[in-house]
Tab-separated table of N, CA, C and O in Angstrom:
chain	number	residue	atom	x	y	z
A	1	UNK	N	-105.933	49.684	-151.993
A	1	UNK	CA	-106.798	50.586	-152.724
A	1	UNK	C	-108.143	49.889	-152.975
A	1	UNK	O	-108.070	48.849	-153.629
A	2	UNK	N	-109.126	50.209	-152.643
A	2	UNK	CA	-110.439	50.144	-153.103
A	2	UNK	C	-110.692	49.984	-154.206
A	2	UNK	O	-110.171	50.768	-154.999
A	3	UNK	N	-111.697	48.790	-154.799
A	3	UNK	CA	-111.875	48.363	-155.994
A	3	UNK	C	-112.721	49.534	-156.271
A	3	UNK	O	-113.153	50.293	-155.403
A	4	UNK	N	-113.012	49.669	-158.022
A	4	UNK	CA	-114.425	50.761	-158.128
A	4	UNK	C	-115.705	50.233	-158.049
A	4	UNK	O	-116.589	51.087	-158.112
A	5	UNK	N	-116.172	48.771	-157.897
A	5	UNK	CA	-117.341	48.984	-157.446
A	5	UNK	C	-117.140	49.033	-155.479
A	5	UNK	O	-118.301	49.083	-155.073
A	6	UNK	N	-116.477	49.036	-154.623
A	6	UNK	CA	-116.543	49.530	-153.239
A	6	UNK	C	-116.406	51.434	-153.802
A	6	UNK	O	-116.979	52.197	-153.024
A	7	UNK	N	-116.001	51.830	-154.522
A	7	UNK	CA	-115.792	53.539	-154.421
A	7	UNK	C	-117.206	53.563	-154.877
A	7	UNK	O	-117.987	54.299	-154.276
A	8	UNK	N	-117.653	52.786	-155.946
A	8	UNK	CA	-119.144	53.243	-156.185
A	8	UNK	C	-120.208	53.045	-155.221
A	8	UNK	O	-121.025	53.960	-155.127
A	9	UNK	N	-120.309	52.332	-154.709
A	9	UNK	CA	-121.026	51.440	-153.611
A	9	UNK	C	-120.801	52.543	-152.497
A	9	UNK	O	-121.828	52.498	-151.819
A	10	UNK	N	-120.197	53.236	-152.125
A	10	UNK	CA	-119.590	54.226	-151.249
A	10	UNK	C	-120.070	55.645	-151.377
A	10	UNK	O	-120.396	56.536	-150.594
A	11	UNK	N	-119.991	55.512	-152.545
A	11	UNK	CA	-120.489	56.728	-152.933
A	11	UNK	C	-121.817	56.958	-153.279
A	11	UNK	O	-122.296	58.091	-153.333
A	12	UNK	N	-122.512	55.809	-153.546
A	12	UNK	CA	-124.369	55.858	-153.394
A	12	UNK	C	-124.503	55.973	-151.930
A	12	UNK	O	-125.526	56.456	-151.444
A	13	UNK	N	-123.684	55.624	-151.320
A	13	UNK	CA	-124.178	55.458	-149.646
A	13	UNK	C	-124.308	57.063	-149.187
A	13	UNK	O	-125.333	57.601	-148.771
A	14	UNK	N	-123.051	57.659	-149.365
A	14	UNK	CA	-122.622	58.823	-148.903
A	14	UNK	C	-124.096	59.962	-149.877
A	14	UNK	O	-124.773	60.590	-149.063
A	15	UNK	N	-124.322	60.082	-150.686
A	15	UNK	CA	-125.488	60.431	-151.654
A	15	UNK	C	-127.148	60.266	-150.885
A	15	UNK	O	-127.903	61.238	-150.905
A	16	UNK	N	-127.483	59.235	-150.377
A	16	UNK	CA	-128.392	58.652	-149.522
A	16	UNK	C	-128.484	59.444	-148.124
A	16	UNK	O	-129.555	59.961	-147.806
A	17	UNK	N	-127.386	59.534	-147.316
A	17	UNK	CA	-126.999	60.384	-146.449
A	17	UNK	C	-127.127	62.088	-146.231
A	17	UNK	O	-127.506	62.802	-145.303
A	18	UNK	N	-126.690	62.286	-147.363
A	18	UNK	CA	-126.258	63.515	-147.915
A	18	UNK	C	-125.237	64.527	-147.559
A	18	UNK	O	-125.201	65.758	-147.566
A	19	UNK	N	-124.337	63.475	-147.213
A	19	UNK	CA	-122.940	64.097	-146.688
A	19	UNK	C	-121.910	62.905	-146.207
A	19	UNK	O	-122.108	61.760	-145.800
A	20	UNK	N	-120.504	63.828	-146.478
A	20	UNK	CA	-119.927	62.699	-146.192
A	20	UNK	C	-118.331	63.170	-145.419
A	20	UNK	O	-118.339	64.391	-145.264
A	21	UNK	N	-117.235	62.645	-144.998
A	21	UNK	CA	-116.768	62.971	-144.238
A	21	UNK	C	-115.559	62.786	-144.132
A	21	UNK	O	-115.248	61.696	-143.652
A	22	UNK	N	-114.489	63.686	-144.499
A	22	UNK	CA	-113.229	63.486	-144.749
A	22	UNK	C	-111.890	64.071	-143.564
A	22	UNK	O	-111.878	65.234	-143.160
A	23	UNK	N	-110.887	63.080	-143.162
A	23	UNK	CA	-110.228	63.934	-142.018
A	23	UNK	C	-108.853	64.390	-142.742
A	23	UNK	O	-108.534	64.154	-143.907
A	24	UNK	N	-108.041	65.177	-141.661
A	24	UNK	CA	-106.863	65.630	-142.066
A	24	UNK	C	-106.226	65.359	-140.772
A	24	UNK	O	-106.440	66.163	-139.865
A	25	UNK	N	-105.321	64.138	-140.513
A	25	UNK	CA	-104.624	63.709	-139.744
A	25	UNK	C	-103.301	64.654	-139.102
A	25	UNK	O	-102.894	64.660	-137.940
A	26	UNK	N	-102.935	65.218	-139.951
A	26	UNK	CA	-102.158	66.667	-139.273
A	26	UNK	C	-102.139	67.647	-138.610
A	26	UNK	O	-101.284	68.206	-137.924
A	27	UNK	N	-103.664	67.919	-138.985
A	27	UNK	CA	-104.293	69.262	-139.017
A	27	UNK	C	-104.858	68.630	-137.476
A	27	UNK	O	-104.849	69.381	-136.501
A	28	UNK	N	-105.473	66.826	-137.317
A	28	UNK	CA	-106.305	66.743	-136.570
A	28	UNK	C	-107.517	67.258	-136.965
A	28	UNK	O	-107.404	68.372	-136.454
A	29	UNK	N	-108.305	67.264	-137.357
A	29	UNK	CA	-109.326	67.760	-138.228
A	29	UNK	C	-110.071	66.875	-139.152
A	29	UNK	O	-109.526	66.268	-140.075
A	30	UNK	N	-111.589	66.808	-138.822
A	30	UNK	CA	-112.492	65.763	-139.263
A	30	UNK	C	-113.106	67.130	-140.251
A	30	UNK	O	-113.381	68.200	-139.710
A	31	UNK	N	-113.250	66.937	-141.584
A	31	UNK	CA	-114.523	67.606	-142.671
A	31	UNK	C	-115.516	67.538	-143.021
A	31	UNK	O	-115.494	67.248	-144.217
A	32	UNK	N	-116.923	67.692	-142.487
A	32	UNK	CA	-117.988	67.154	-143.008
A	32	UNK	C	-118.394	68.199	-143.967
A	32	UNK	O	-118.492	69.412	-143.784
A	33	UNK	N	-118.757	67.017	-145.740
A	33	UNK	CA	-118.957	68.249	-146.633
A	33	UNK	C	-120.394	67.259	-147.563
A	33	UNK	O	-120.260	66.170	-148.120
A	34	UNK	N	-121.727	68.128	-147.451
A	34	UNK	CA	-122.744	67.974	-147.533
A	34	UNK	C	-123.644	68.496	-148.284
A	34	UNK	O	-122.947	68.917	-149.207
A	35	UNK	N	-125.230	68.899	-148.663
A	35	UNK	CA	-125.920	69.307	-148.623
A	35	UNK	C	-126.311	70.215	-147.270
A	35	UNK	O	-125.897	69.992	-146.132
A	36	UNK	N	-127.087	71.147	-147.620
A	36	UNK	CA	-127.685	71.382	-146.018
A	36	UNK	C	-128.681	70.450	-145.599
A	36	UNK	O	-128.504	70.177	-144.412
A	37	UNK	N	-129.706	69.822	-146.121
A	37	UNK	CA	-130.628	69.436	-145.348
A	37	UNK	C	-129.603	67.806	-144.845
A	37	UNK	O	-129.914	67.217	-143.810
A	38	UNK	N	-128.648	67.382	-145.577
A	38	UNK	CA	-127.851	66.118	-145.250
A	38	UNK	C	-126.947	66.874	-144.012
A	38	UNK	O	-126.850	66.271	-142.944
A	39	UNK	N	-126.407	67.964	-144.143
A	39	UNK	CA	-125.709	68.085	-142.450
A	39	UNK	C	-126.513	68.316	-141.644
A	39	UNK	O	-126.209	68.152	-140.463
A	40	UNK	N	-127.913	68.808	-142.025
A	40	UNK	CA	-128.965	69.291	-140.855
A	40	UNK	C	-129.031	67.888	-140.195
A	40	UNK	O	-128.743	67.833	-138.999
A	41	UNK	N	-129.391	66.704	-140.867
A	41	UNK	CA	-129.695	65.761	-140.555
A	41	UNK	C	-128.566	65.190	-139.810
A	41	UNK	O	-128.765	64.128	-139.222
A	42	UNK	N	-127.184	65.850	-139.738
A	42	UNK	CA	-126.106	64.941	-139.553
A	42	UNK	C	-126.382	65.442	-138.200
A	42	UNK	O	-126.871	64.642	-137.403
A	43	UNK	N	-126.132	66.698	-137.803
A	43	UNK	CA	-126.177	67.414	-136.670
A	43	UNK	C	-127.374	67.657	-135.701
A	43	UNK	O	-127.373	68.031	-134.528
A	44	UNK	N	-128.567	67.276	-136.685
A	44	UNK	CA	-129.988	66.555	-135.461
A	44	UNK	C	-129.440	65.161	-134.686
A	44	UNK	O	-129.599	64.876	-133.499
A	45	UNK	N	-128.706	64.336	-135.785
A	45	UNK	CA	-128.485	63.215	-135.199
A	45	UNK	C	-127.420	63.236	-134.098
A	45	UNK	O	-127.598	62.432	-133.183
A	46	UNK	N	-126.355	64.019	-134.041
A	46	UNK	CA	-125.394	64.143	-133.149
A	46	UNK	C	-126.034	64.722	-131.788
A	46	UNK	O	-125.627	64.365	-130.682
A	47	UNK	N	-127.168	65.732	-131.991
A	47	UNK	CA	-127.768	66.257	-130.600
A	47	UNK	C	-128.259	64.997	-130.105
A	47	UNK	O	-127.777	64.571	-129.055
A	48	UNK	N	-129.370	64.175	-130.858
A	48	UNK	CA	-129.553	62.992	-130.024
A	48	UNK	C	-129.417	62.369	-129.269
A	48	UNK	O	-130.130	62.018	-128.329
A	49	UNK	N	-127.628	61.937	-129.849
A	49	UNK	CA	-126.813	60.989	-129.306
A	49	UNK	C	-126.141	61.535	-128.195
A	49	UNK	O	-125.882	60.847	-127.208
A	50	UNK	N	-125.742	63.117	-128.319
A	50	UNK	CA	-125.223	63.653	-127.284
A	50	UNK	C	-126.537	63.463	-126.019
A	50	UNK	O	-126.225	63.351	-124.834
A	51	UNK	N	-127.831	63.450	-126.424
A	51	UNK	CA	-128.400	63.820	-125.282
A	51	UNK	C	-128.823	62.218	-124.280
A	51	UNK	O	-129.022	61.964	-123.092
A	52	UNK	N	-128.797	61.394	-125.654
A	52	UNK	CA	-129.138	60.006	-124.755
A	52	UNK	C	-128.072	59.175	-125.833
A	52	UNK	O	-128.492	58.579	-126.825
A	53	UNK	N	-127.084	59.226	-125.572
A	53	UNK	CA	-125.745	57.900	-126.322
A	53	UNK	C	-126.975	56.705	-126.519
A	53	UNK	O	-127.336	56.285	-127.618
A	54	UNK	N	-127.435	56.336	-125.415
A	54	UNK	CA	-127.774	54.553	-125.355
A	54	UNK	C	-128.455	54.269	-126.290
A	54	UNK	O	-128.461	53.142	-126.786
A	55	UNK	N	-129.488	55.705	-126.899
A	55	UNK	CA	-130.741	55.404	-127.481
A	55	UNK	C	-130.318	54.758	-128.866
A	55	UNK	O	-131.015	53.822	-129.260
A	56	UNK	N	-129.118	55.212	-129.736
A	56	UNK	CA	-128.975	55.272	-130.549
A	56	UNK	C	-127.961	53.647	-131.421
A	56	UNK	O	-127.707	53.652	-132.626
């Protein structure tokens, strides 16, 4: 288990970002749960990478 300053420390990170990202191993299923302009940003960044991996 994670000490609370790593959950805090974790959680300024995820805040900074503006989203953050939880899976469900059963389901198979990744959650990204955000702001909009923090998933906008998540999902500009994924086109990126989809379009040039190396750049990134």
């Amino acid at each position: 288990m994670p000490s609370t300053e790593i959950n805090e420390m974790t959680q300024r990170e995820w805040r900074e970002l503006g989203f953050f990202y939880d899976r469900d191993d059963d389901a198979k299923e990744w959650r990204l749960i955000g702001s909009k302009a923090g998933l906008r940003q998540f999902a500009h960044t994924m086109q990126k990478y989809a379009a040039k991996p190396a750049t990134i």
